GROMACS .gro file of C-alpha atoms in nm:
model
  325
    1MET     CA    1   0.200  -3.047  -1.975
    2LYS     CA    2   0.495  -2.825  -1.927
    3ILE     CA    3   0.271  -2.494  -1.944
    4VAL     CA    4   0.050  -2.602  -1.655
    5SER     CA    5   0.310  -2.717  -1.462
    6GLN     CA    6   0.470  -2.344  -1.487
    7ILE     CA    7   0.108  -2.192  -1.433
    8LYS     CA    8   0.055  -2.391  -1.114
    9GLU     CA    9   0.391  -2.367  -0.944
   10PRO     CA   10   0.315  -2.031  -0.716
   11ILE     CA   11  -0.027  -2.207  -0.619
   12ASN     CA   12   0.137  -2.561  -0.609
   13ARG     CA   13   0.054  -2.614  -0.225
   14GLU     CA   14  -0.298  -2.465  -0.243
   15MET     CA   15  -0.399  -2.712  -0.535
   16ASP     CA   16  -0.269  -3.040  -0.355
   17LEU     CA   17  -0.484  -2.891  -0.023
   18PHE     CA   18  -0.773  -2.825  -0.311
   19GLU     CA   19  -0.762  -3.181  -0.441
   20THR     CA   20  -0.799  -3.335  -0.069
   21LYS     CA   21  -1.112  -3.063   0.017
   22PHE     CA   22  -1.281  -3.148  -0.321
   23ARG     CA   23  -1.293  -3.535  -0.275
   24ASP     CA   24  -1.422  -3.473   0.072
   25SER     CA   25  -1.707  -3.226  -0.067
   26MET     CA   26  -1.816  -3.522  -0.242
   27VAL     CA   27  -1.853  -3.847  -0.008
   28SER     CA   28  -2.176  -3.951   0.055
   29LYS     CA   29  -2.352  -4.260   0.240
   30VAL     CA   30  -2.404  -4.407  -0.025
   31ALA     CA   31  -2.169  -4.681  -0.212
   32LEU     CA   32  -2.300  -4.651  -0.600
   33LEU     CA   33  -2.219  -4.267  -0.532
   34ASN     CA   34  -1.900  -4.311  -0.382
   35ARG     CA   35  -1.791  -4.545  -0.653
   36ILE     CA   36  -1.933  -4.289  -0.897
   37THR     CA   37  -1.707  -4.008  -0.748
   38TYR     CA   38  -1.386  -4.187  -0.685
   39TYR     CA   39  -1.425  -4.247  -1.060
   40ILE     CA   40  -1.454  -3.919  -1.153
   41VAL     CA   41  -1.209  -3.742  -0.927
   42ASN     CA   42  -0.937  -3.983  -1.043
   43ARG     CA   43  -1.011  -3.899  -1.406
   44LYS     CA   44  -0.934  -3.532  -1.356
   45GLY     CA   45  -0.861  -3.296  -1.644
   46LYS     CA   46  -0.655  -2.998  -1.611
   47GLN     CA   47  -0.870  -2.809  -1.364
   48MET     CA   48  -0.789  -2.499  -1.522
   49ARG     CA   49  -1.131  -2.360  -1.306
   50PRO     CA   50  -0.943  -2.376  -0.956
   51MET     CA   51  -0.607  -2.280  -1.123
   52PHE     CA   52  -0.827  -1.925  -1.194
   53VAL     CA   53  -0.967  -1.939  -0.877
   54PHE     CA   54  -0.647  -1.976  -0.672
   55LEU     CA   55  -0.429  -1.771  -0.890
   56THR     CA   56  -0.703  -1.464  -0.880
   57ALA     CA   57  -0.733  -1.453  -0.501
   58LYS     CA   58  -0.343  -1.478  -0.446
   59LEU     CA   59  -0.311  -1.178  -0.698
   60LEU     CA   60  -0.537  -0.968  -0.526
   61ASN     CA   61  -0.487  -1.053  -0.153
   62ASP     CA   62  -0.107  -1.053  -0.105
   63GLY     CA   63  -0.023  -1.388  -0.219
   64GLU     CA   64  -0.298  -1.556   0.075
   65VAL     CA   65  -0.587  -1.693   0.012
   66ASN     CA   66  -0.872  -1.840   0.297
   67GLU     CA   67  -1.135  -2.126   0.353
   68ARG     CA   68  -1.295  -1.906   0.096
   69THR     CA   69  -1.111  -1.921  -0.162
   70TYR     CA   70  -1.102  -2.316  -0.189
   71ARG     CA   71  -1.498  -2.345  -0.110
   72GLY     CA   72  -1.519  -2.094  -0.398
   73ALA     CA   73  -1.279  -2.348  -0.614
   74SER     CA   74  -1.496  -2.683  -0.523
   75VAL     CA   75  -1.791  -2.486  -0.594
   76ILE     CA   76  -1.694  -2.414  -0.927
   77GLU     CA   77  -1.566  -2.764  -0.983
   78LEU     CA   78  -1.807  -2.945  -0.848
   79ILE     CA   79  -2.082  -2.707  -1.040
   80HIS     CA   80  -1.826  -2.777  -1.390
   81THR     CA   81  -1.843  -3.170  -1.324
   82ALA     CA   82  -2.223  -3.156  -1.281
   83THR     CA   83  -2.257  -3.006  -1.644
   84LEU     CA   84  -2.012  -3.238  -1.749
   85VAL     CA   85  -2.143  -3.521  -1.670
   86HIS     CA   86  -2.506  -3.416  -1.832
   87ASP     CA   87  -2.318  -3.234  -2.107
   88ASP     CA   88  -2.248  -3.648  -2.196
   89VAL     CA   89  -2.586  -3.747  -2.144
   90VAL     CA   90  -2.752  -3.493  -2.403
   91ASP     CA   91  -2.451  -3.548  -2.677
   92GLU     CA   92  -2.482  -3.944  -2.559
   93SER     CA   93  -2.072  -3.943  -2.534
   94ASP     CA   94  -1.937  -4.276  -2.438
   95LYS     CA   95  -1.604  -4.095  -2.397
   96ARG     CA   96  -1.472  -3.839  -2.168
   97ARG     CA   97  -1.093  -3.693  -2.167
   98GLY     CA   98  -1.006  -4.097  -2.319
   99PHE     CA   99  -1.190  -4.253  -2.011
  100PHE     CA  100  -1.615  -4.433  -2.054
  101SER     CA  101  -1.826  -4.143  -1.950
  102ILE     CA  102  -2.022  -4.169  -1.674
  103ASN     CA  103  -2.363  -4.278  -1.838
  104ALA     CA  104  -2.141  -4.555  -2.071
  105LEU     CA  105  -2.047  -4.709  -1.791
  106TRP     CA  106  -2.330  -4.671  -1.561
  107LYS     CA  107  -2.663  -4.593  -1.778
  108ASN     CA  108  -2.791  -4.198  -1.888
  109LYS     CA  109  -3.066  -4.275  -1.551
  110ILE     CA  110  -2.781  -4.252  -1.293
  111ALA     CA  111  -2.545  -4.056  -1.451
  112VAL     CA  112  -2.835  -3.768  -1.481
  113LEU     CA  113  -2.890  -3.840  -1.085
  114VAL     CA  114  -2.539  -3.783  -1.035
  115GLY     CA  115  -2.476  -3.441  -1.198
  116ASP     CA  116  -2.803  -3.328  -1.005
  117TYR     CA  117  -2.658  -3.476  -0.673
  118LEU     CA  118  -2.303  -3.284  -0.743
  119LEU     CA  119  -2.486  -2.963  -0.837
  120SER     CA  120  -2.669  -2.996  -0.501
  121LYS     CA  121  -2.323  -3.056  -0.349
  122GLY     CA  122  -2.217  -2.729  -0.476
  123LEU     CA  123  -2.495  -2.528  -0.377
  124LEU     CA  124  -2.524  -2.628   0.021
  125LEU     CA  125  -2.136  -2.582   0.039
  126SER     CA  126  -2.211  -2.207  -0.017
  127ILE     CA  127  -2.519  -2.217   0.194
  128ASP     CA  128  -2.377  -2.405   0.484
  129ASN     CA  129  -2.068  -2.184   0.491
  130GLY     CA  130  -2.299  -1.833   0.484
  131ASP     CA  131  -2.097  -1.766   0.119
  132PHE     CA  132  -2.418  -1.604  -0.028
  133ASP     CA  133  -2.240  -1.339  -0.265
  134LEU     CA  134  -2.012  -1.668  -0.381
  135LEU     CA  135  -2.356  -1.892  -0.431
  136ARG     CA  136  -2.514  -1.541  -0.611
  137ILE     CA  137  -2.189  -1.567  -0.874
  138ILE     CA  138  -2.228  -1.954  -0.949
  139SER     CA  139  -2.601  -1.970  -0.968
  140VAL     CA  140  -2.591  -1.675  -1.251
  141ALA     CA  141  -2.336  -1.913  -1.406
  142VAL     CA  142  -2.564  -2.200  -1.420
  143ARG     CA  143  -2.801  -2.039  -1.534
  144GLU     CA  144  -2.612  -1.885  -1.841
  145MET     CA  145  -2.429  -2.234  -1.928
  146SER     CA  146  -2.838  -2.386  -1.979
  147GLU     CA  147  -2.978  -2.066  -2.169
  148GLY     CA  148  -2.646  -2.063  -2.385
  149GLU     CA  149  -2.671  -2.420  -2.508
  150LEU     CA  150  -3.063  -2.414  -2.542
  151LEU     CA  151  -3.026  -2.072  -2.729
  152GLN     CA  152  -2.767  -2.272  -2.979
  153ILE     CA  153  -3.013  -2.556  -2.998
  154GLU     CA  154  -3.268  -2.344  -3.150
  155LYS     CA  155  -3.081  -2.135  -3.355
  156ALA     CA  156  -2.902  -2.443  -3.514
  157ARG     CA  157  -3.232  -2.605  -3.641
  158ARG     CA  158  -3.255  -2.266  -3.872
  159LEU     CA  159  -2.901  -2.203  -3.891
  160ASP     CA  160  -2.974  -1.863  -3.926
  161ILE     CA  161  -2.678  -1.745  -3.684
  162THR     CA  162  -2.556  -1.391  -3.700
  163GLU     CA  163  -2.204  -1.299  -3.534
  164GLU     CA  164  -2.357  -1.098  -3.242
  165VAL     CA  165  -2.588  -1.429  -3.140
  166TYR     CA  166  -2.260  -1.687  -3.194
  167TYR     CA  167  -2.115  -1.423  -2.898
  168ASP     CA  168  -2.382  -1.463  -2.702
  169ILE     CA  169  -2.374  -1.821  -2.714
  170ILE     CA  170  -2.027  -1.892  -2.666
  171ARG     CA  171  -2.080  -1.592  -2.364
  172GLN     CA  172  -2.309  -1.765  -2.228
  173LYS     CA  173  -2.204  -2.143  -2.280
  174THR     CA  174  -1.848  -2.081  -2.215
  175ALA     CA  175  -1.723  -1.817  -2.110
  176THR     CA  176  -1.932  -1.752  -1.782
  177LEU     CA  177  -1.798  -2.054  -1.627
  178ILE     CA  178  -1.410  -1.905  -1.628
  179ALA     CA  179  -1.632  -1.595  -1.588
  180ALA     CA  180  -1.727  -1.668  -1.233
  181CYS     CA  181  -1.421  -1.864  -1.145
  182CYS     CA  182  -1.229  -1.502  -1.176
  183SER     CA  183  -1.460  -1.361  -0.992
  184LEU     CA  184  -1.534  -1.664  -0.687
  185GLY     CA  185  -1.130  -1.582  -0.641
  186ALA     CA  186  -1.188  -1.211  -0.642
  187CYS     CA  187  -1.501  -1.220  -0.414
  188SER     CA  188  -1.354  -1.501  -0.168
  189VAL     CA  189  -1.088  -1.242  -0.071
  190MET     CA  190  -1.223  -0.917  -0.194
  191PRO     CA  191  -1.571  -0.922  -0.128
  192ASN     CA  192  -1.740  -0.616  -0.255
  193SER     CA  193  -1.478  -0.476  -0.410
  194GLU     CA  194  -1.472  -0.367  -0.770
  195ASP     CA  195  -1.202  -0.583  -0.882
  196VAL     CA  196  -1.504  -0.866  -0.888
  197GLU     CA  197  -1.644  -0.720  -1.170
  198THR     CA  198  -1.298  -0.704  -1.337
  199PHE     CA  199  -1.212  -1.016  -1.308
  200ARG     CA  200  -1.556  -1.140  -1.447
  201LYS     CA  201  -1.497  -0.966  -1.763
  202PHE     CA  202  -1.140  -1.067  -1.761
  203GLY     CA  203  -1.262  -1.472  -1.711
  204GLU     CA  204  -1.566  -1.389  -1.972
  205LEU     CA  205  -1.292  -1.278  -2.207
  206CYS     CA  206  -1.023  -1.555  -2.187
  207GLY     CA  207  -1.361  -1.791  -2.235
  208MET     CA  208  -1.446  -1.646  -2.520
  209ALA     CA  209  -1.085  -1.656  -2.690
  210PHE     CA  210  -1.077  -2.012  -2.546
  211GLN     CA  211  -1.422  -2.121  -2.733
  212ILE     CA  212  -1.300  -1.973  -3.042
  213LYS     CA  213  -1.000  -2.129  -3.020
  214ASP     CA  214  -1.178  -2.496  -2.996
  215ASP     CA  215  -1.391  -2.353  -3.263
  216LEU     CA  216  -1.082  -2.372  -3.475
  217PHE     CA  217  -0.981  -2.768  -3.413
  218ASP     CA  218  -1.289  -2.874  -3.625
  219TYR     CA  219  -1.114  -2.714  -3.878
  220GLY     CA  220  -0.766  -2.910  -3.869
  221GLU     CA  221  -0.611  -2.556  -3.743
  222GLU     CA  222  -0.197  -2.522  -3.732
  223LYS     CA  223  -0.027  -2.855  -3.683
  224ILE     CA  224  -0.319  -3.071  -3.485
  225GLY     CA  225  -0.368  -3.314  -3.805
  226LYS     CA  226  -0.682  -3.396  -3.996
  227PRO     CA  227  -0.949  -3.177  -4.001
  228THR     CA  228  -1.254  -3.311  -3.807
  229GLY     CA  229  -1.533  -3.150  -3.907
  230ILE     CA  230  -1.791  -3.243  -3.623
  231ASP     CA  231  -1.909  -2.927  -3.565
  232ILE     CA  232  -2.016  -2.900  -3.952
  233LYS     CA  233  -2.167  -3.271  -3.888
  234GLU     CA  234  -2.356  -3.152  -3.585
  235GLN     CA  235  -2.475  -2.914  -3.715
  236LYS     CA  236  -2.306  -2.619  -3.549
  237MET     CA  237  -2.278  -2.255  -3.633
  238THR     CA  238  -1.908  -2.170  -3.575
  239LEU     CA  239  -1.712  -1.831  -3.650
  240PRO     CA  240  -1.513  -1.933  -3.948
  241LEU     CA  241  -1.879  -2.092  -4.110
  242ILE     CA  242  -2.055  -1.783  -3.983
  243TYR     CA  243  -1.788  -1.559  -4.156
  244ALA     CA  244  -1.809  -1.759  -4.484
  245LEU     CA  245  -2.163  -1.775  -4.504
  246ASN     CA  246  -2.166  -1.355  -4.440
  247ASN     CA  247  -1.859  -1.311  -4.719
  248CYS     CA  248  -2.012  -1.538  -5.031
  249SER     CA  249  -2.197  -1.459  -5.327
  250LYS     CA  250  -2.568  -1.588  -5.300
  251LYS     CA  251  -2.541  -1.960  -5.483
  252GLU     CA  252  -2.251  -2.029  -5.228
  253LYS     CA  253  -2.444  -1.930  -4.963
  254SER     CA  254  -2.721  -2.194  -5.067
  255TRP     CA  255  -2.472  -2.461  -5.146
  256LEU     CA  256  -2.287  -2.394  -4.782
  257ILE     CA  257  -2.683  -2.433  -4.586
  258ASN     CA  258  -2.758  -2.672  -4.791
  259SER     CA  259  -2.421  -2.865  -4.738
  260VAL     CA  260  -2.450  -2.786  -4.346
  261LYS     CA  261  -2.820  -2.875  -4.345
  262ASN     CA  262  -2.907  -3.177  -4.564
  263HIS     CA  263  -2.555  -3.335  -4.632
  264ASN     CA  264  -2.370  -3.300  -4.302
  265LYS     CA  265  -2.300  -3.625  -4.266
  266ASN     CA  266  -2.155  -3.676  -4.583
  267LYS     CA  267  -1.808  -3.702  -4.549
  268LYS     CA  268  -1.655  -3.563  -4.874
  269ARG     CA  269  -1.905  -3.248  -4.833
  270VAL     CA  270  -1.807  -3.146  -4.552
  271LYS     CA  271  -1.433  -3.125  -4.679
  272GLU     CA  272  -1.546  -2.898  -4.963
  273VAL     CA  273  -1.744  -2.691  -4.657
  274ILE     CA  274  -1.400  -2.662  -4.500
  275ALA     CA  275  -1.185  -2.616  -4.784
  276PHE     CA  276  -1.444  -2.356  -4.891
  277VAL     CA  277  -1.460  -2.210  -4.542
  278LYS     CA  278  -1.075  -2.170  -4.569
  279GLU     CA  279  -1.086  -2.034  -4.844
  280VAL     CA  280  -1.289  -1.707  -4.788
  281GLY     CA  281  -1.061  -1.659  -4.487
  282GLY     CA  282  -1.334  -1.739  -4.201
  283LEU     CA  283  -1.034  -1.903  -4.025
  284ASP     CA  284  -0.829  -1.613  -4.054
  285TYR     CA  285  -1.110  -1.386  -3.976
  286ALA     CA  286  -1.201  -1.639  -3.629
  287VAL     CA  287  -0.814  -1.594  -3.529
  288SER     CA  288  -0.765  -1.266  -3.543
  289LYS     CA  289  -1.137  -1.208  -3.316
  290MET     CA  290  -0.971  -1.478  -3.103
  291LEU     CA  291  -0.642  -1.256  -3.053
  292GLN     CA  292  -0.825  -0.969  -3.003
  293PHE     CA  293  -1.077  -1.067  -2.663
  294LYS     CA  294  -0.731  -1.232  -2.557
  295ASP     CA  295  -0.538  -0.840  -2.619
  296GLU     CA  296  -0.821  -0.733  -2.432
  297ALA     CA  297  -0.808  -1.005  -2.110
  298LEU     CA  298  -0.439  -0.882  -2.098
  299SER     CA  299  -0.506  -0.539  -2.074
  300LEU     CA  300  -0.737  -0.545  -1.792
  301LEU     CA  301  -0.433  -0.802  -1.602
  302HIS     CA  302  -0.194  -0.555  -1.653
  303GLN     CA  303  -0.373  -0.230  -1.444
  304TYR     CA  304  -0.270  -0.452  -1.141
  305PRO     CA  305   0.101  -0.519  -1.040
  306LYS     CA  306   0.349  -0.739  -1.187
  307SER     CA  307   0.388  -1.069  -0.945
  308ASP     CA  308   0.427  -1.434  -0.979
  309TYR     CA  309   0.046  -1.483  -0.985
  310ARG     CA  310  -0.011  -1.205  -1.286
  311ASP     CA  311   0.240  -1.357  -1.476
  312SER     CA  312   0.068  -1.732  -1.407
  313LEU     CA  313  -0.216  -1.531  -1.561
  314GLU     CA  314  -0.147  -1.424  -1.845
  315LEU     CA  315   0.033  -1.742  -1.905
  316MET     CA  316  -0.313  -1.862  -1.894
  317VAL     CA  317  -0.409  -1.681  -2.126
  318ASN     CA  318  -0.151  -1.698  -2.379
  319TYR     CA  319  -0.202  -2.088  -2.340
  320VAL     CA  320  -0.556  -2.064  -2.394
  321VAL     CA  321  -0.449  -1.939  -2.733
  322GLU     CA  322  -0.173  -2.152  -2.835
  323ARG     CA  323  -0.246  -2.470  -2.693
  324LYS     CA  324  -0.280  -2.734  -2.987
  325LYS     CA  325  -0.554  -2.966  -2.810
   0.00000   0.00000   0.00000
């Protein structure tokens, strides 16, 4: 966690205050709901999304944030948490960050309703304070995330994903939320400025690199241990696999498609697929693309004067591609 503490250093005070404000933003008159949201808040992850919001705002505003920045960070975290709760229902997942998921403890019906509640809380936080510019940013992100998930499901059925479609999916599914964090941070302190779009693009590039890194973990990239092959079992077409399909013989291609379609539960076959993808250079290609997105993000960041906040954002971008899990 050392690197995360280092990234957080220039925004420690803001992150502490944010935690209190975020907890307050979840309060309800329903005891069951309060019990569940208390459970959620106490099992938080690294909180990278609010960190993006505060670092961007402070970089653009001489180290200062305002109440809109806190609301922007709370909205993004409420929406992000809502999507995670709903994702666990969709994926029938019993665990989230090593703890039981909401649906595992309280069943699907309650999990869906809690997700809806968090979503509405996020939207109302913006509406009640007249933050319509922030609301627009977050609403676009929610729409794109839903479209990205559905596009992935539609394409997985046919296994006909091109590299371009794959980028569309990960841009909408993952990158759009990180893009929203950065543009919210910018918009909270510099509304209607060009910086809002610059940082949206910066966040999107970080998100693209982040998702490719996640896809590489499925192949046991670096020293994280054994390959998992989970994406292959779930018939998810990721960049290493797409590259392999486009760079092999007709016979190998039909073996690959048949493996993913009909033998994705066969451990031996999944291992063979992983080995084949590595052999034809699928991983090397995905790594080179990930680094390309990272470099593009850094070149946008370097348009701004050097500061503690810029240094932390740079650390964040590097952390995205170098993390071990």
